[in-house]
Coordinates of C-alpha atoms in Angstrom, one line a residue:
Chain A
M43 CA 24.1 -27.3 -8.7
T44 CA 23.5 -28.4 -5.2
T45 CA 21.2 -31.3 -6.0
M46 CA 23.7 -33.6 -7.6
T47 CA 21.6 -36.8 -7.3
A48 CA 18.1 -36.5 -8.6
R49 CA 17.3 -33.9 -11.3
P50 CA 13.6 -33.0 -10.8
G51 CA 11.6 -32.9 -13.9
A52 CA 14.2 -34.6 -16.1
A53 CA 12.8 -37.1 -18.6
G54 CA 12.9 -40.8 -17.8
T55 CA 13.3 -40.4 -14.1
S56 CA 11.7 -42.2 -11.3
P57 CA 8.1 -41.4 -10.2
N58 CA 9.5 -40.0 -7.0
V59 CA 11.7 -37.5 -8.8
R60 CA 8.8 -36.6 -11.1
A61 CA 6.7 -35.9 -8.1
I62 CA 9.3 -33.4 -6.8
G63 CA 9.4 -31.8 -10.2
G64 CA 5.6 -31.4 -10.1
A65 CA 5.7 -30.0 -6.6
V66 CA 8.3 -27.5 -7.6
L67 CA 6.3 -26.5 -10.6
V68 CA 3.2 -25.9 -8.5
V69 CA 5.1 -23.8 -6.0
R70 CA 6.9 -21.9 -8.8
V71 CA 3.7 -21.1 -10.6
L72 CA 1.9 -20.1 -7.4
L73 CA 4.7 -17.8 -6.4
A74 CA 5.0 -16.4 -9.9
G75 CA 1.3 -15.7 -10.0
L76 CA 1.3 -13.9 -6.7
F77 CA 4.2 -11.7 -7.5
L78 CA 3.0 -10.9 -11.0
F79 CA -0.3 -9.9 -9.4
A80 CA 1.5 -7.8 -6.8
A81 CA 3.6 -6.1 -9.5
A82 CA 0.5 -5.3 -11.6
M83 CA -1.4 -3.9 -8.6
K84 CA 1.5 -1.6 -7.7
L85 CA 2.2 -0.5 -11.2
R86 CA -1.5 0.2 -11.8
D87 CA -1.5 2.7 -9.0
P88 CA 2.1 3.8 -8.4
Q89 CA 0.9 6.9 -6.4
Q90 CA -0.8 4.7 -3.8
F91 CA 2.2 2.5 -3.5
A92 CA 4.5 5.5 -3.1
F93 CA 2.4 6.6 -0.1
S94 CA 2.7 3.1 1.3
V95 CA 6.5 3.2 0.9
A96 CA 6.7 6.6 2.4
A97 CA 4.6 5.5 5.3
F98 CA 7.3 3.1 6.3
K99 CA 9.5 6.1 7.1
L100 CA 12.6 4.1 6.3
L101 CA 13.9 5.7 3.1
P102 CA 14.9 9.3 2.2
D103 CA 12.5 10.9 -0.3
P104 CA 14.5 10.3 -3.5
L105 CA 14.7 6.6 -2.7
V106 CA 11.0 6.4 -2.0
A107 CA 10.2 7.5 -5.5
L108 CA 12.7 5.0 -6.9
T109 CA 11.6 2.2 -4.7
T110 CA 8.0 2.8 -5.8
Y111 CA 8.9 1.6 -9.3
I112 CA 11.9 -0.6 -8.7
V113 CA 10.2 -3.0 -6.4
P114 CA 7.3 -3.8 -8.7
W115 CA 9.5 -4.0 -11.7
I116 CA 11.8 -6.5 -10.0
E117 CA 8.7 -8.4 -8.9
L118 CA 7.5 -8.4 -12.6
V119 CA 10.9 -9.5 -14.0
A120 CA 11.3 -12.3 -11.4
G121 CA 7.7 -13.3 -11.7
V122 CA 7.9 -13.7 -15.5
C123 CA 11.1 -15.7 -15.2
L124 CA 9.6 -17.9 -12.5
L125 CA 6.4 -18.5 -14.5
L126 CA 8.4 -19.5 -17.6
G127 CA 10.9 -21.5 -15.6
L128 CA 13.6 -19.3 -17.2
W129 CA 16.5 -18.8 -14.8
A130 CA 14.0 -20.1 -12.3
R131 CA 16.5 -20.6 -9.4
A132 CA 17.9 -17.1 -9.8
A133 CA 14.4 -15.6 -10.0
A134 CA 13.4 -17.5 -6.9
F135 CA 16.5 -16.2 -5.2
V136 CA 15.6 -12.6 -6.2
I137 CA 12.1 -13.1 -4.8
A138 CA 13.6 -14.4 -1.6
L139 CA 15.8 -11.3 -1.4
L140 CA 12.7 -9.1 -1.9
L141 CA 10.8 -11.0 0.8
T142 CA 13.7 -10.7 3.2
A143 CA 13.7 -6.9 2.6
F144 CA 9.9 -6.8 3.1
I145 CA 10.1 -8.8 6.3
A146 CA 12.8 -6.5 7.6
G147 CA 10.7 -3.4 6.7
I148 CA 7.6 -4.8 8.3
A149 CA 9.5 -5.8 11.4
S150 CA 10.9 -2.3 11.7
V151 CA 7.5 -0.8 11.4
L152 CA 6.1 -3.1 14.1
Q153 CA 9.1 -2.5 16.3
R154 CA 8.4 1.3 16.1
G155 CA 4.8 0.7 16.9
M156 CA 3.5 2.4 13.7
N157 CA 0.1 2.0 12.2
V158 CA 0.9 1.4 8.5
T159 CA -1.2 -0.2 5.8
C160 CA 0.5 -2.7 3.6
G161 CA 1.0 -1.7 -0.1
C162 CA 1.7 -5.3 -0.9
F163 CA -1.0 -5.9 -3.4
G164 CA -2.3 -2.4 -4.0
K165 CA -5.8 -2.1 -2.6
F166 CA -6.2 -5.9 -2.1
E167 CA -5.1 -7.6 1.1
I168 CA -4.2 -11.3 0.8
P169 CA -4.7 -12.9 3.2
C170 CA -3.9 -10.4 5.9
T171 CA -6.2 -7.5 6.5
G172 CA -5.7 -4.3 8.4
P173 CA -2.5 -2.5 9.3
L174 CA 0.8 -4.3 9.1
G175 CA 1.1 -7.0 11.8
A176 CA 2.3 -10.4 12.7
C177 CA 0.1 -11.9 10.0
H178 CA 2.1 -10.2 7.3
L179 CA 5.3 -11.4 8.8
V180 CA 4.0 -15.0 8.8
R181 CA 2.7 -14.7 5.3
N182 CA 6.0 -13.4 4.0
G183 CA 7.8 -16.1 5.9
V184 CA 5.7 -18.8 4.2
L185 CA 6.4 -17.1 0.8
L186 CA 10.1 -17.0 1.6
A187 CA 10.1 -20.7 2.3
M188 CA 8.4 -21.3 -1.0
A189 CA 11.0 -19.2 -2.8
A190 CA 13.8 -21.0 -1.0
F191 CA 12.2 -24.3 -2.1
V192 CA 12.4 -23.3 -5.8
A193 CA 15.8 -21.7 -5.5
W194 CA 17.1 -24.9 -3.9
L195 CA 15.5 -27.5 -6.0
G196 CA 15.6 -25.8 -9.4
P197 CA 12.9 -25.1 -11.9
G198 CA 10.9 -28.4 -11.7
S199 CA 8.7 -29.6 -14.5
L200 CA 7.6 -27.7 -17.6
A201 CA 10.4 -25.1 -17.5
V202 CA 12.4 -23.3 -20.2
D203 CA 15.5 -24.0 -18.1
R204 CA 17.4 -27.0 -19.4
E205 CA 19.9 -27.1 -16.7
S206 CA 18.1 -30.1 -15.1
R207 CA 19.1 -32.2 -18.1
R208 CA 22.6 -31.1 -18.3
Chain B
M98 CA 27.3 -23.2 -9.8
A99 CA 26.4 -20.9 -6.9
G100 CA 28.3 -18.2 -8.8
R101 CA 26.1 -18.6 -11.8
L102 CA 23.0 -18.4 -9.6
L103 CA 24.2 -15.2 -8.1
L104 CA 25.2 -13.7 -11.4
R105 CA 21.8 -14.5 -12.9
A106 CA 20.1 -13.1 -9.8
A107 CA 22.2 -9.9 -10.1
I108 CA 21.2 -9.6 -13.8
L109 CA 17.5 -9.9 -13.0
L110 CA 17.9 -7.3 -10.3
V111 CA 19.6 -4.9 -12.6
I112 CA 17.0 -5.4 -15.3
G113 CA 14.2 -4.8 -12.8
A114 CA 16.0 -1.8 -11.2
G115 CA 16.8 -0.3 -14.6
A116 CA 13.2 -0.6 -15.8
G117 CA 11.9 0.8 -12.5
A118 CA 14.3 3.7 -12.6
A119 CA 13.3 4.6 -16.1
H120 CA 9.6 4.3 -15.2
S121 CA 10.1 6.5 -12.2
A122 CA 11.7 9.2 -14.4
L123 CA 8.8 9.0 -16.8
R124 CA 6.1 9.2 -14.2
P125 CA 6.9 11.0 -11.0
V126 CA 4.9 10.4 -7.9
K127 CA 4.1 12.6 -5.0
L128 CA 5.6 11.5 -1.7
R129 CA 2.8 12.8 0.5
P130 CA -0.7 14.0 -0.2
D131 CA 0.2 17.7 0.3
A132 CA -1.5 19.2 -2.7
P133 CA -5.0 18.2 -3.8
L134 CA -4.9 15.9 -6.8
P135 CA -5.7 17.5 -10.1
G136 CA -9.4 17.7 -10.8
P137 CA -12.4 19.9 -10.2
A138 CA -11.0 21.1 -7.0
A139 CA -11.6 24.6 -6.0
P140 CA -14.5 26.2 -4.2
E141 CA -16.4 28.8 -6.2
I142 CA -14.3 31.9 -6.9
V143 CA -16.3 35.1 -7.1
S144 CA -15.0 38.5 -8.1
T145 CA -15.2 41.2 -5.4
P146 CA -15.9 44.8 -6.2
D147 CA -12.3 45.8 -5.9
G148 CA -11.4 43.3 -8.5
V149 CA -9.6 40.8 -6.2
A150 CA -10.8 37.3 -6.6
A151 CA -11.9 35.8 -3.4
P152 CA -13.6 32.5 -2.4
A153 CA -17.3 32.7 -1.8
D154 CA -18.4 33.8 1.7
A155 CA -18.7 31.0 4.2
A156 CA -16.3 28.8 2.4
S157 CA -13.5 31.4 2.4
A158 CA -11.9 30.5 5.7
E159 CA -12.1 26.8 4.8
A160 CA -10.8 27.3 1.3
A161 CA -7.8 29.2 2.6
M162 CA -6.8 26.3 4.9
G163 CA -4.2 23.9 3.7
L164 CA -4.6 20.1 3.6
E165 CA -3.3 19.8 7.1
I166 CA -5.1 21.9 9.7
T167 CA -4.8 22.6 13.4
V168 CA -7.2 21.6 16.1
S169 CA -8.5 25.2 16.4
Q170 CA -9.0 25.4 12.6
A171 CA -10.9 22.1 12.8
A172 CA -13.0 23.4 15.7
A173 CA -13.9 26.4 13.6
L174 CA -15.1 24.1 10.8
Y175 CA -16.9 22.0 13.3
D176 CA -18.8 25.0 14.4
Q177 CA -19.8 25.6 10.8
G178 CA -21.3 22.1 10.6
V179 CA -18.5 20.5 8.6
S180 CA -18.5 16.7 8.8
F181 CA -15.7 14.9 10.6
V182 CA -14.4 11.5 9.6
D183 CA -12.6 9.2 12.1
S184 CA -10.1 7.0 10.3
R185 CA -9.1 4.9 13.3
H186 CA -10.3 1.5 14.3
L187 CA -13.8 0.8 15.6
A188 CA -12.5 0.1 19.1
E189 CA -10.7 3.4 19.3
F190 CA -13.8 5.2 17.9
E191 CA -15.9 3.6 20.6
G192 CA -13.5 4.7 23.2
G193 CA -14.0 8.4 22.2
H194 CA -14.4 10.4 19.0
V195 CA -15.3 13.8 17.8
E196 CA -19.0 14.2 18.4
N197 CA -21.0 13.2 15.3
A198 CA -17.9 12.0 13.5
F199 CA -18.3 9.3 10.8
L200 CA -16.2 6.2 11.1
M201 CA -14.3 5.3 7.9
A202 CA -11.1 3.4 7.4
A203 CA -8.9 3.2 4.4
E204 CA -9.4 -0.6 4.6
D205 CA -13.1 0.0 3.9
F206 CA -12.2 0.8 0.3
L207 CA -10.4 -2.5 -0.2
G208 CA -11.4 -4.8 -2.9
G209 CA -13.4 -2.1 -4.6
G210 CA -15.6 -1.6 -1.5
T211 CA -17.3 1.6 -0.4
P212 CA -17.6 2.6 3.2
V213 CA -21.1 3.0 4.4
A214 CA -20.5 6.5 5.6
L215 CA -19.3 7.6 2.1
G216 CA -22.9 7.7 0.8
L217 CA -23.9 10.0 3.6
L218 CA -21.3 12.6 2.8
D219 CA -21.4 15.3 0.1
P220 CA -18.3 15.2 -2.1
A221 CA -18.6 18.9 -2.8
A222 CA -18.6 19.8 0.9
P223 CA -15.5 20.2 3.1
L224 CA -14.5 17.4 5.4
V225 CA -12.1 16.9 8.3
V226 CA -10.3 13.6 8.7
Y227 CA -8.4 12.6 11.7
C228 CA -6.7 9.7 13.4
G229 CA -4.7 9.3 16.5
G230 CA -2.3 12.1 15.8
G231 CA 1.5 11.7 16.0
D232 CA 2.9 9.1 13.7
C233 CA -0.5 7.8 12.5
D234 CA -0.9 7.8 8.7
A235 CA -4.4 6.5 8.7
S236 CA -6.0 9.9 7.9
K237 CA -3.5 10.6 5.1
N238 CA -4.2 7.2 3.5
L239 CA -7.9 7.8 3.8
V240 CA -7.8 11.3 2.4
L241 CA -6.0 10.0 -0.6
L242 CA -8.8 7.5 -1.2
L243 CA -11.4 10.2 -0.5
Q244 CA -9.8 12.5 -3.1
Q245 CA -9.9 9.7 -5.6
A246 CA -13.6 9.2 -4.7
G247 CA -14.2 12.9 -5.6
F248 CA -13.9 14.6 -2.2
R249 CA -11.7 17.5 -3.1
R250 CA -12.0 19.5 0.1
A251 CA -10.9 17.0 2.7
H252 CA -8.6 18.3 5.4
I253 CA -6.5 16.4 7.9
M254 CA -6.6 17.4 11.5
T255 CA -2.9 16.6 12.0
D256 CA -2.8 16.4 15.8
G257 CA -5.6 14.0 15.8
F258 CA -8.2 13.0 18.4
P259 CA -6.0 13.3 21.5
A260 CA -5.4 16.9 20.8
W261 CA -9.0 17.6 20.0
A262 CA -10.1 16.0 23.3
A263 CA -7.4 17.8 25.3
A264 CA -8.6 21.1 23.9
G265 CA -12.0 20.4 25.4
H266 CA -13.9 20.2 22.1
P267 CA -17.1 18.0 21.9
V268 CA -16.5 14.3 22.1
A269 CA -18.7 11.3 22.3
T270 CA -18.2 7.6 23.0
G271 CA -19.7 4.5 21.6
G272 CA -20.2 3.1 18.2
P273 CA -21.4 5.0 15.1
T274 CA -25.0 6.0 15.3
Y275 CA -25.6 7.7 11.9
G276 CA -26.7 4.4 10.4
E277 CA -29.8 4.5 12.6
D278 CA -30.8 8.1 13.1
G279 CA -29.0 9.6 10.1
S280 CA -27.7 12.4 12.2
R281 CA -25.5 14.9 10.5

């Protein structure tokens, strides 16, 4: 546990600490909602996501098929954990790893000057529209900061995790 | 403590990867839109006197073409009056496009939307989709969406607009006009 002093969300703590617990909760739920939505959109139309993955031209064919399913399933598992506040820090860490991989993939696409549409949320584009661009990098950077926030501070309020009281 | 965090993260990754691998084994995906998706695809097949099945007259050449076609195949279809769809951005379209082409981007389908040009096209008729050629995936993405929208005879002019223009086939500049005069 890196935060040895205040335990956000713990009962009977100061208003300041409760505020942090609440802030973490908000970030956690936002992140969870977004990734659960992303996972659902990808799993609803795996074929479309497979073409998106293939369009990055980063992976050999067998890995494209695997990635098509593994990415949304990891998003789903991590999203559920985040939402419940179950192993929240680990789930946030996993999300951060995914985002790092996404950022690397997008950067690679941009560096190669390719015109690729984002398979991020299936047919929806939030909030960036059009082919992959700097907007997607910034968005993922913000999400990465959110994930790091949760991974660093712990589950916050209303979480299954009890480690904040230990 | 960091060790426990990493262990838990690894467990989550393994669960996700395991579920994903199982899912991918259960439901394979195509890696590129080579084959038309299953559905009421084919052009009419008629029986010829010698007993060999052959596609009906005018459509025969088109039906024999694969998903991806060359510029000269595309030109043959153009001469038959087949509609062309430009899947690039408006600015590129305005800078030069296949004459009478419709402008439609995969993004136009986003959020359940329907591109304007879609209503002007006949799903049963053949279609040629193109983008900038080379590494561009826009036409492939669009054809996938068109197939889902019921267009089963969409072809991709792989080499794209630059090759079309270089071959001296009809080109035009400016924005789409079909909204106003309904041409083609």
